[in-house]
mmCIF file of C-alpha atoms and ligand atoms in Angstrom:
data_model
loop_
_atom_site.group_PDB
_atom_site.id
_atom_site.type_symbol
_atom_site.label_atom_id
_atom_site.label_comp_id
_atom_site.label_asym_id
_atom_site.label_seq_id
_atom_site.Cartn_x
_atom_site.Cartn_y
_atom_site.Cartn_z
ATOM 1 C CA MET X 14 20.147 30.288 -21.503
ATOM 2 C CA GLN X 15 17.152 30.782 -19.350
ATOM 3 C CA ASP X 16 15.156 27.851 -18.512
ATOM 4 C CA PRO X 17 11.870 27.642 -20.349
ATOM 5 C CA LEU X 18 8.840 27.794 -18.130
ATOM 6 C CA HIS X 19 5.848 25.482 -18.884
ATOM 7 C CA THR X 20 2.460 24.960 -17.130
ATOM 8 C CA VAL X 21 1.443 21.844 -15.501
ATOM 9 C CA THR X 22 -2.023 20.984 -14.540
ATOM 10 C CA LEU X 23 -2.925 18.232 -12.238
ATOM 11 C CA ASN X 24 -6.655 16.746 -11.823
ATOM 12 C CA PHE X 25 -7.071 15.247 -8.501
ATOM 13 C CA SER X 26 -9.669 12.427 -8.402
ATOM 14 C CA ASP X 27 -12.286 14.280 -6.528
ATOM 15 C CA GLY X 28 -12.760 16.711 -9.626
ATOM 16 C CA VAL X 29 -9.862 19.569 -8.084
ATOM 17 C CA SER X 30 -7.441 21.040 -10.664
ATOM 18 C CA ARG X 31 -4.008 22.763 -9.697
ATOM 19 C CA SER X 32 -1.807 24.425 -12.213
ATOM 20 C CA PHE X 33 1.716 25.821 -11.495
ATOM 21 C CA SER X 34 4.780 27.033 -13.368
ATOM 22 C CA VAL X 35 7.671 24.440 -13.824
ATOM 23 C CA GLY X 36 11.243 24.754 -15.643
ATOM 24 C CA ALA X 37 12.297 22.305 -17.824
ATOM 25 C CA GLU X 38 15.052 21.290 -15.623
ATOM 26 C CA SER X 39 13.190 20.745 -12.519
ATOM 27 C CA SER X 40 11.191 17.964 -11.537
ATOM 28 C CA ILE X 41 7.298 18.098 -11.658
ATOM 29 C CA LEU X 42 7.040 17.101 -7.952
ATOM 30 C CA ASP X 43 9.490 19.532 -6.788
ATOM 31 C CA ALA X 44 7.534 22.451 -8.656
ATOM 32 C CA ALA X 45 4.473 21.388 -7.162
ATOM 33 C CA LEU X 46 5.733 21.113 -3.858
ATOM 34 C CA GLN X 47 6.958 24.548 -4.116
ATOM 35 C CA ALA X 48 3.395 25.535 -5.229
ATOM 36 C CA GLU X 49 2.091 24.128 -1.979
ATOM 37 C CA ILE X 50 0.134 21.290 -3.983
ATOM 38 C CA PRO X 51 -0.418 18.130 -1.660
ATOM 39 C CA LEU X 52 0.992 15.298 -3.910
ATOM 40 C CA LEU X 53 1.856 11.795 -2.545
ATOM 41 C CA TYR X 54 5.582 11.026 -2.609
ATOM 42 C CA GLN X 55 8.084 9.822 -0.016
ATOM 43 C CA CYS X 56 11.672 8.526 -1.669
ATOM 44 C CA ARG X 57 12.059 11.546 -4.330
ATOM 45 C CA SER X 58 14.663 9.509 -6.224
ATOM 46 C CA GLY X 59 12.050 6.801 -8.311
ATOM 47 C CA SER X 60 12.400 3.988 -6.061
ATOM 48 C CA CYS X 61 8.953 4.046 -4.067
ATOM 49 C CA SER X 62 6.250 4.661 -6.855
ATOM 50 C CA SER X 63 4.073 7.117 -4.019
ATOM 51 C CA CYS X 64 4.513 9.782 -6.874
ATOM 52 C CA ILE X 65 2.983 7.825 -9.952
ATOM 53 C CA ALA X 66 0.666 9.976 -12.356
ATOM 54 C CA GLN X 67 -0.974 9.330 -15.868
ATOM 55 C CA LEU X 68 -0.056 11.739 -18.458
ATOM 56 C CA ALA X 69 -3.041 12.813 -19.979
ATOM 57 C CA GLU X 70 -2.142 15.826 -22.337
ATOM 58 C CA GLY X 71 1.662 17.164 -23.446
ATOM 59 C CA GLU X 72 5.077 15.951 -23.157
ATOM 60 C CA ALA X 73 6.932 14.965 -20.195
ATOM 61 C CA HIS X 74 9.699 12.396 -19.684
ATOM 62 C CA THR X 75 11.948 11.011 -17.318
ATOM 63 C CA ARG X 76 15.090 12.558 -16.203
ATOM 64 C CA ALA X 77 18.185 11.479 -18.529
ATOM 65 C CA GLY X 78 20.118 9.014 -16.839
ATOM 66 C CA ALA X 79 17.568 8.151 -13.631
ATOM 67 C CA SER X 80 16.004 4.997 -13.108
ATOM 68 C CA SER X 81 12.611 4.534 -12.214
ATOM 69 C CA THR X 82 10.627 1.625 -11.094
ATOM 70 C CA LEU X 83 7.986 1.954 -14.075
ATOM 71 C CA LEU X 84 7.951 -0.804 -16.705
ATOM 72 C CA ALA X 85 8.573 -0.018 -20.337
ATOM 73 C CA ASN X 86 4.928 -0.668 -20.934
ATOM 74 C CA GLU X 87 3.644 1.520 -17.971
ATOM 75 C CA TYR X 88 5.626 4.235 -19.695
ATOM 76 C CA ALA X 89 4.341 3.964 -22.834
ATOM 77 C CA ALA X 90 0.847 4.205 -21.245
ATOM 78 C CA GLY X 91 1.451 7.340 -19.591
ATOM 79 C CA GLN X 92 2.717 6.502 -16.381
ATOM 80 C CA ARG X 93 5.042 8.888 -14.943
ATOM 81 C CA LEU X 94 6.823 9.278 -11.833
ATOM 82 C CA LEU X 95 6.730 12.838 -10.984
ATOM 83 C CA CYS X 96 9.690 12.678 -8.902
ATOM 84 C CA LEU X 97 11.886 12.111 -11.839
ATOM 85 C CA CYS X 98 9.629 13.531 -14.550
ATOM 86 C CA GLN X 99 10.331 17.065 -16.676
ATOM 87 C CA ALA X 100 8.080 18.671 -18.833
ATOM 88 C CA ARG X 101 8.535 19.109 -22.240
ATOM 89 C CA SER X 102 5.751 21.188 -23.038
ATOM 90 C CA ASP X 103 2.314 22.530 -21.091
ATOM 91 C CA CYS X 104 0.839 19.282 -19.974
ATOM 92 C CA THR X 105 -1.680 17.880 -17.931
ATOM 93 C CA PHE X 106 -1.598 14.471 -15.290
ATOM 94 C CA ASP X 107 -4.511 12.807 -13.816
ATOM 95 C CA LEU X 108 -3.871 11.656 -9.851
ATOM 96 C CA ASP X 109 -6.060 8.765 -8.692
ATOM 97 C CA TYR X 110 -6.345 10.557 -5.104
ATOM 98 C CA GLY X 111 -8.158 13.284 -4.191
ATOM 99 C CA SER X 112 -6.915 16.867 -3.194
ATOM 100 C CA GLU X 113 -6.952 16.339 0.247
ATOM 101 C CA VAL X 114 -5.047 12.931 0.444
ATOM 102 C CA GLY X 115 -1.508 14.646 0.212
ATOM 103 C CA SER X 116 -2.014 17.179 2.633
ATOM 104 C CA ARG X 117 -1.553 14.638 5.548
ATOM 105 C CA VAL X 118 1.491 15.546 7.524
ATOM 106 C CA VAL X 119 4.148 13.120 8.008
ATOM 107 C CA SER X 120 4.658 12.797 11.606
ATOM 108 C CA GLU X 121 7.791 11.105 13.638
ATOM 109 C CA VAL X 122 6.516 9.259 16.877
ATOM 110 C CA HIS X 123 7.987 6.606 19.218
ATOM 111 C CA ALA X 124 6.651 3.570 19.922
ATOM 112 C CA PHE X 125 7.385 0.828 22.869
ATOM 113 C CA VAL X 126 7.579 -2.879 21.809
ATOM 114 C CA ASP X 127 4.551 -4.574 22.819
ATOM 115 C CA LYS X 128 4.787 -8.097 21.736
ATOM 116 C CA VAL X 129 7.118 -10.070 19.317
ATOM 117 C CA GLU X 130 5.508 -12.926 17.919
ATOM 118 C CA ARG X 131 6.362 -15.567 15.793
ATOM 119 C CA ILE X 132 3.369 -16.365 13.759
ATOM 120 C CA ALA X 133 4.514 -18.585 10.830
ATOM 121 C CA SER X 134 7.822 -20.096 9.727
ATOM 122 C CA ASN X 135 9.079 -16.579 8.443
ATOM 123 C CA VAL X 136 6.676 -14.377 9.752
ATOM 124 C CA VAL X 137 6.863 -12.064 13.061
ATOM 125 C CA ARG X 138 3.834 -9.948 14.188
ATOM 126 C CA LEU X 139 5.439 -7.028 15.969
ATOM 127 C CA THR X 140 2.717 -5.072 18.306
ATOM 128 C CA LEU X 141 3.555 -1.411 19.016
ATOM 129 C CA GLU X 142 2.203 1.065 21.527
ATOM 130 C CA LEU X 143 2.733 4.650 20.627
ATOM 131 C CA ALA X 144 4.266 6.734 23.429
ATOM 132 C CA ASP X 145 2.335 9.225 25.901
ATOM 133 C CA GLY X 146 1.015 12.072 23.531
ATOM 134 C CA ASP X 147 2.475 10.590 20.037
ATOM 135 C CA TRP X 148 -0.363 9.775 17.441
ATOM 136 C CA LEU X 149 0.156 8.545 13.768
ATOM 137 C CA GLU X 150 -2.601 9.251 11.425
ATOM 138 C CA PHE X 151 -2.514 6.918 8.501
ATOM 139 C CA ARG X 152 -5.041 5.597 5.803
ATOM 140 C CA PRO X 153 -5.878 1.740 5.808
ATOM 141 C CA GLY X 154 -3.127 0.494 3.426
ATOM 142 C CA GLN X 155 -0.584 3.348 3.737
ATOM 143 C CA PHE X 156 2.890 2.483 5.122
ATOM 144 C CA VAL X 157 5.188 3.551 8.353
ATOM 145 C CA GLN X 158 8.693 3.612 7.972
ATOM 146 C CA VAL X 159 10.770 2.554 11.143
ATOM 147 C CA GLN X 160 14.357 3.030 12.295
ATOM 148 C CA VAL X 161 16.173 -0.258 13.081
ATOM 149 C CA PRO X 162 17.530 0.278 16.170
ATOM 150 C CA GLY X 163 21.373 -0.213 15.903
ATOM 151 C CA PHE X 164 21.642 -0.736 12.309
ATOM 152 C CA GLY X 165 21.087 3.051 11.470
ATOM 153 C CA VAL X 166 18.658 2.093 8.429
ATOM 154 C CA LEU X 167 14.603 2.718 7.634
ATOM 155 C CA ARG X 168 12.196 -0.214 7.141
ATOM 156 C CA SER X 169 8.585 0.045 5.635
ATOM 157 C CA TYR X 170 5.916 -1.900 6.804
ATOM 158 C CA SER X 171 1.933 -1.079 6.409
ATOM 159 C CA PRO X 172 0.082 -1.444 9.650
ATOM 160 C CA ALA X 173 -2.157 -4.622 9.754
ATOM 161 C CA SER X 174 -4.028 -2.487 12.217
ATOM 162 C CA THR X 175 -6.439 0.736 11.686
ATOM 163 C CA VAL X 176 -6.136 4.050 13.637
ATOM 164 C CA ALA X 177 -9.230 2.701 15.471
ATOM 165 C CA SER X 178 -6.669 0.523 17.492
ATOM 166 C CA LEU X 179 -4.211 3.184 18.359
ATOM 167 C CA PRO X 180 -1.840 3.777 20.543
ATOM 168 C CA LYS X 181 -1.762 -0.120 19.432
ATOM 169 C CA LEU X 182 -0.102 -0.749 15.971
ATOM 170 C CA GLN X 183 0.410 -4.096 14.215
ATOM 171 C CA LEU X 184 3.122 -4.575 11.831
ATOM 172 C CA LEU X 185 3.888 -8.187 9.964
ATOM 173 C CA VAL X 186 7.440 -8.751 9.209
ATOM 174 C CA ARG X 187 8.719 -11.100 6.766
ATOM 175 C CA LEU X 188 11.988 -12.718 8.392
ATOM 176 C CA LEU X 189 15.093 -12.712 5.567
ATOM 177 C CA PRO X 190 18.262 -14.468 6.430
ATOM 178 C CA GLY X 191 20.885 -11.719 7.236
ATOM 179 C CA GLY X 192 17.970 -9.070 7.386
ATOM 180 C CA ALA X 193 18.329 -5.888 9.947
ATOM 181 C CA MET X 194 14.855 -5.785 11.136
ATOM 182 C CA SER X 195 14.726 -9.476 11.404
ATOM 183 C CA GLY X 196 17.898 -9.361 13.019
ATOM 184 C CA PHE X 197 16.778 -7.067 15.547
ATOM 185 C CA LEU X 198 13.436 -9.030 16.251
ATOM 186 C CA GLN X 199 15.176 -12.594 16.416
ATOM 187 C CA GLU X 200 17.727 -11.415 18.468
ATOM 188 C CA LYS X 201 17.619 -8.018 20.516
ATOM 189 C CA ALA X 202 13.917 -6.944 20.347
ATOM 190 C CA GLN X 203 12.862 -6.779 24.208
ATOM 191 C CA VAL X 204 9.366 -5.749 25.210
ATOM 192 C CA GLU X 205 9.542 -1.657 26.288
ATOM 193 C CA ASP X 206 12.162 -1.144 23.610
ATOM 194 C CA VAL X 207 11.596 2.223 21.974
ATOM 195 C CA LEU X 208 11.403 2.398 18.126
ATOM 196 C CA THR X 209 11.262 5.757 16.256
ATOM 197 C CA LEU X 210 8.327 5.426 13.359
ATOM 198 C CA SER X 211 7.675 8.046 10.639
ATOM 199 C CA GLY X 212 4.453 8.268 8.223
ATOM 200 C CA PRO X 213 2.142 8.045 7.130
ATOM 201 C CA PHE X 214 3.414 7.633 3.236
ATOM 202 C CA GLY X 215 2.397 5.688 0.081
ATOM 203 C CA ALA X 216 -0.470 6.238 -2.440
ATOM 204 C CA PHE X 217 -2.029 2.233 -1.769
ATOM 205 C CA PHE X 218 -4.768 3.167 0.484
ATOM 206 C CA LEU X 219 -8.517 2.518 0.318
ATOM 207 C CA ARG X 220 -10.768 4.555 -1.363
ATOM 208 C CA GLU X 221 -13.567 6.074 0.536
ATOM 209 C CA GLU X 222 -15.305 6.901 -3.098
ATOM 210 C CA HIS X 223 -15.703 3.144 -3.635
ATOM 211 C CA LYS X 224 -16.649 1.957 -0.546
ATOM 212 C CA ARG X 225 -19.957 0.669 -1.326
ATOM 213 C CA ALA X 226 -18.717 -1.308 -4.206
ATOM 214 C CA PRO X 227 -17.756 -4.860 -4.140
ATOM 215 C CA HIS X 228 -14.212 -5.224 -3.318
ATOM 216 C CA ILE X 229 -11.476 -7.831 -4.254
ATOM 217 C CA PHE X 230 -8.617 -8.367 -2.205
ATOM 218 C CA VAL X 231 -5.657 -10.070 -3.272
ATOM 219 C CA ALA X 232 -2.506 -10.727 -0.827
ATOM 220 C CA GLY X 233 0.529 -12.678 -1.056
ATOM 221 C CA GLY X 234 2.857 -13.242 1.788
ATOM 222 C CA THR X 235 3.227 -10.078 4.102
ATOM 223 C CA GLY X 236 1.009 -7.918 1.690
ATOM 224 C CA LEU X 237 -1.665 -9.033 3.850
ATOM 225 C CA ALA X 238 -1.037 -6.537 6.402
ATOM 226 C CA PRO X 239 -2.280 -3.726 4.348
ATOM 227 C CA ILE X 240 -5.243 -5.798 3.184
ATOM 228 C CA LEU X 241 -6.361 -6.549 6.952
ATOM 229 C CA SER X 242 -6.285 -3.179 7.770
ATOM 230 C CA MET X 243 -8.431 -2.258 4.740
ATOM 231 C CA ILE X 244 -10.953 -4.821 5.744
ATOM 232 C CA ASP X 245 -11.104 -3.851 9.201
ATOM 233 C CA SER X 246 -11.894 -0.214 8.058
ATOM 234 C CA LEU X 247 -14.486 -1.398 5.928
ATOM 235 C CA ARG X 248 -15.709 -3.206 8.965
ATOM 236 C CA GLN X 249 -15.568 -0.861 11.370
ATOM 237 C CA GLY X 250 -17.580 1.959 8.835
ATOM 238 C CA SER X 251 -21.135 2.810 9.256
ATOM 239 C CA GLY X 252 -23.770 1.338 6.976
ATOM 240 C CA ARG X 253 -24.357 -1.839 5.055
ATOM 241 C CA LYS X 254 -20.862 -3.436 4.005
ATOM 242 C CA PRO X 255 -20.040 -4.317 0.635
ATOM 243 C CA PRO X 256 -19.731 -7.726 -0.939
ATOM 244 C CA MET X 257 -15.787 -8.434 -0.307
ATOM 245 C CA LEU X 258 -13.914 -11.554 -1.609
ATOM 246 C CA LEU X 259 -10.316 -11.739 -0.046
ATOM 247 C CA SER X 260 -7.797 -14.344 -1.973
ATOM 248 C CA PHE X 261 -4.369 -14.660 0.195
ATOM 249 C CA GLY X 262 -1.429 -17.016 -0.581
ATOM 250 C CA CYS X 263 1.674 -18.223 0.755
ATOM 251 C CA ALA X 264 4.717 -20.805 -0.736
ATOM 252 C CA THR X 265 3.324 -23.859 1.806
ATOM 253 C CA PRO X 266 0.738 -24.237 4.908
ATOM 254 C CA ASP X 267 3.615 -23.586 7.184
ATOM 255 C CA ALA X 268 4.030 -20.346 5.854
ATOM 256 C CA LEU X 269 0.648 -19.238 6.456
ATOM 257 C CA PHE X 270 -0.501 -16.867 9.227
ATOM 258 C CA CYS X 271 -3.299 -14.680 10.760
ATOM 259 C CA LEU X 272 -5.564 -17.547 9.503
ATOM 260 C CA ASP X 273 -7.304 -16.968 12.939
ATOM 261 C CA ASP X 274 -7.695 -13.236 12.169
ATOM 262 C CA ILE X 275 -9.003 -13.975 8.773
ATOM 263 C CA GLU X 276 -11.909 -16.425 10.165
ATOM 264 C CA LEU X 277 -12.409 -13.930 12.885
ATOM 265 C CA ARG X 278 -13.246 -11.373 10.267
ATOM 266 C CA ARG X 279 -15.452 -13.791 7.920
ATOM 267 C CA GLN X 280 -17.460 -14.644 10.870
ATOM 268 C CA TRP X 281 -18.002 -11.020 12.000
ATOM 269 C CA LEU X 282 -18.980 -10.145 8.140
ATOM 270 C CA PRO X 283 -20.994 -12.224 6.568
ATOM 271 C CA THR X 284 -20.491 -10.396 3.138
ATOM 272 C CA LEU X 285 -16.616 -11.619 3.301
ATOM 273 C CA GLU X 286 -15.605 -14.324 1.475
ATOM 274 C CA THR X 287 -12.182 -15.933 1.793
ATOM 275 C CA ARG X 288 -10.096 -18.196 -0.022
ATOM 276 C CA ILE X 289 -6.568 -19.098 1.551
ATOM 277 C CA CYS X 290 -4.378 -20.649 -0.911
ATOM 278 C CA VAL X 291 -0.645 -22.388 -1.085
ATOM 279 C CA ASP X 292 1.842 -23.142 -3.899
ATOM 280 C CA ARG X 293 2.012 -26.838 -2.882
ATOM 281 C CA GLU X 294 1.087 -29.037 -0.490
ATOM 282 C CA ALA X 295 -2.431 -28.208 0.238
ATOM 283 C CA THR X 296 -4.477 -29.963 2.308
ATOM 284 C CA GLY X 297 -8.222 -29.815 3.597
ATOM 285 C CA GLU X 298 -10.048 -26.603 2.781
ATOM 286 C CA LEU X 299 -6.651 -24.760 1.351
ATOM 287 C CA HIS X 300 -7.020 -23.830 -2.217
ATOM 288 C CA GLN X 301 -3.997 -25.197 -4.170
ATOM 289 C CA GLY X 302 -2.121 -22.675 -6.525
ATOM 290 C CA SER X 303 -1.621 -18.736 -6.223
ATOM 291 C CA PRO X 304 -4.206 -16.521 -4.869
ATOM 292 C CA VAL X 305 -4.618 -15.528 -8.401
ATOM 293 C CA SER X 306 -5.566 -18.740 -9.876
ATOM 294 C CA ALA X 307 -8.330 -18.873 -6.853
ATOM 295 C CA LEU X 308 -9.877 -16.306 -8.736
ATOM 296 C CA ARG X 309 -12.995 -17.298 -11.009
ATOM 297 C CA GLU X 310 -15.549 -16.379 -13.202
ATOM 298 C CA GLY X 311 -18.638 -14.469 -11.280
ATOM 299 C CA ASP X 312 -16.005 -13.176 -8.745
ATOM 300 C CA VAL X 313 -16.737 -10.212 -10.455
ATOM 301 C CA ARG X 314 -20.189 -9.051 -8.888
ATOM 302 C CA GLY X 315 -20.698 -5.491 -11.062
ATOM 303 C CA PRO X 316 -19.089 -3.141 -13.321
ATOM 304 C CA ASP X 317 -18.133 -0.736 -10.078
ATOM 305 C CA THR X 318 -15.859 -3.372 -8.855
ATOM 306 C CA VAL X 319 -12.952 -2.300 -6.804
ATOM 307 C CA ALA X 320 -9.555 -4.428 -6.385
ATOM 308 C CA TYR X 321 -6.852 -4.031 -4.078
ATOM 309 C CA LEU X 322 -3.591 -5.786 -4.748
ATOM 310 C CA CYS X 323 -0.395 -6.252 -2.400
ATOM 311 C CA GLY X 324 2.269 -8.888 -2.929
ATOM 312 C CA PRO X 325 5.257 -9.472 -5.196
ATOM 313 C CA GLN X 326 5.271 -7.955 -8.548
ATOM 314 C CA PRO X 327 4.717 -11.104 -10.663
ATOM 315 C CA MET X 328 1.542 -11.931 -8.529
ATOM 316 C CA ILE X 329 0.448 -8.170 -9.106
ATOM 317 C CA ASP X 330 0.973 -8.291 -12.591
ATOM 318 C CA ALA X 331 -1.112 -11.548 -12.699
ATOM 319 C CA ALA X 332 -3.950 -10.467 -10.500
ATOM 320 C CA SER X 333 -4.231 -7.287 -12.837
ATOM 321 C CA ALA X 334 -4.603 -9.154 -16.143
ATOM 322 C CA ARG X 335 -6.936 -11.838 -14.640
ATOM 323 C CA LEU X 336 -9.185 -9.224 -12.807
ATOM 324 C CA ILE X 337 -9.148 -7.314 -16.345
ATOM 325 C CA GLU X 338 -10.294 -10.522 -18.010
ATOM 326 C CA LEU X 339 -13.111 -11.057 -15.574
ATOM 327 C CA GLY X 340 -14.247 -7.460 -15.969
ATOM 328 C CA VAL X 341 -12.709 -5.520 -13.502
ATOM 329 C CA ALA X 342 -12.111 -1.737 -14.741
ATOM 330 C CA PRO X 343 -8.360 -1.075 -14.626
ATOM 331 C CA ALA X 344 -9.173 2.317 -13.346
ATOM 332 C CA ASN X 345 -10.524 0.683 -10.530
ATOM 333 C CA ILE X 346 -7.312 -1.911 -9.588
ATOM 334 C CA PHE X 347 -4.992 -0.268 -6.866
ATOM 335 C CA SER X 348 -1.536 -2.672 -6.136
ATOM 336 C CA GLU X 349 1.507 -2.269 -4.149
ATOM 337 C CA GLN X 350 4.591 -4.137 -4.633
ATOM 338 C CA PHE X 351 5.718 -5.870 -1.883
ATOM 339 C CA VAL X 352 9.474 -5.696 -1.726
ATOM 340 C CA ALA X 353 11.671 -7.340 0.683
ATOM 341 C CA SER X 354 14.578 -5.324 2.156
ATOM 342 C CA HIS X 355 17.735 -7.076 4.021
HETATM 343 S S1 LIG K 403 8.636 9.594 -4.649
HETATM 344 FE FE1 LIG K 403 9.058 7.729 -4.309
HETATM 345 S S2 LIG K 403 9.290 7.159 -6.723
HETATM 346 FE FE2 LIG K 403 8.791 9.368 -6.723
#
C-alpha cells in the first residue's frame, strides 16, 4: 500500500512559514531536512530535545516503540520531538526560533588545550584555543560536542564564553567519578593536546528579539556556563542593557565556582543583580536554599520578562512553575536540562 502523504506546515517565530509533504512512515524531521528546511536537531533519536516543536493543528504522534525525553504532560500539551514524530493528518507546528537559526552549518574543528583549572570541588574550567584557520560560530547558550581523546566518546558542553573571545573557548566540566572527560582532564590532559570539536547544536540560546526585555537567569551547577555566555553577549551588545537577575546555586559553598567572574560582571553591568545560593552550610551573603527559592515577588519587572533556565530537570520544573506564578509568560521561558554523562 502506498504511504499516504500529508502536508506539514512549520511556523517559525520570525513569521516565516514553510510547508512540505511527508509520508506517514517517515519522521517529520527527515522530511523537513529533505525539503531543505532549516530545523534545529542533533541526536535524531529523541534524547536531546533540540528538535522540539509545538503541534498547533492536526494530528501527529511519536513513532510506536520510540522513547523520547518528553514528559506525558508536555506531550498532552502538544509538544513533539520532530525526529520521532509522524503525521497522521495535515498538521501545523509552531517553532520558537526564527527561520535563519537552523541554517547555521555544523563544523568540525580542532582546538588546543590551553589551561585546565580545578575551580571547585567537582568542576574544571577547560580553556581551549582553536587551531589556526579553524572557526566555530555559535549562539550564546548553544553547545558543542567534544571527542574525548582515548575514550572514543562524545561529550556535550555549552561554552561559558562567547564568539567574541574566539579563538579562545571556555568550557565548564563537572567531574564525575568514572566519567570519560573527568578521567581525561584529571589524569591525561596536557597543554597543547589537540581535541576535536563539532557544533553548534541546540535550541537553547539567547533570543535576539527579546534582548531589550528584563531577563531572569536561573542556573544550577555547571548549568551556569551557557548563562555566563548569554550575560556576556548582552554586555557586549550595543545600546542600553536590560535589567538582569542571575540566581545561581550549588549544593555547598565548596561546590560554588566562577564567583569572581560573576562579581566582575555585576560591577561592569549596573543592571545585573546576582543571588548566590547553596542548599546547605550558607555563610555570609550566600542565600540558603535552591536558586529557585531565591526568586521573589517583584523580580518579574514586566509582562515581557524573559527567563533562561539551565540545570537539573527538577530545578527547571520548579523554576518554570515559580516564574509562571510570578507572572512570566510560559512562551518566554527557555530552558535546557543539564545532563551529566559518564
Ligand atoms: S534531534 Fe534530538 S531529540 Fe530530536
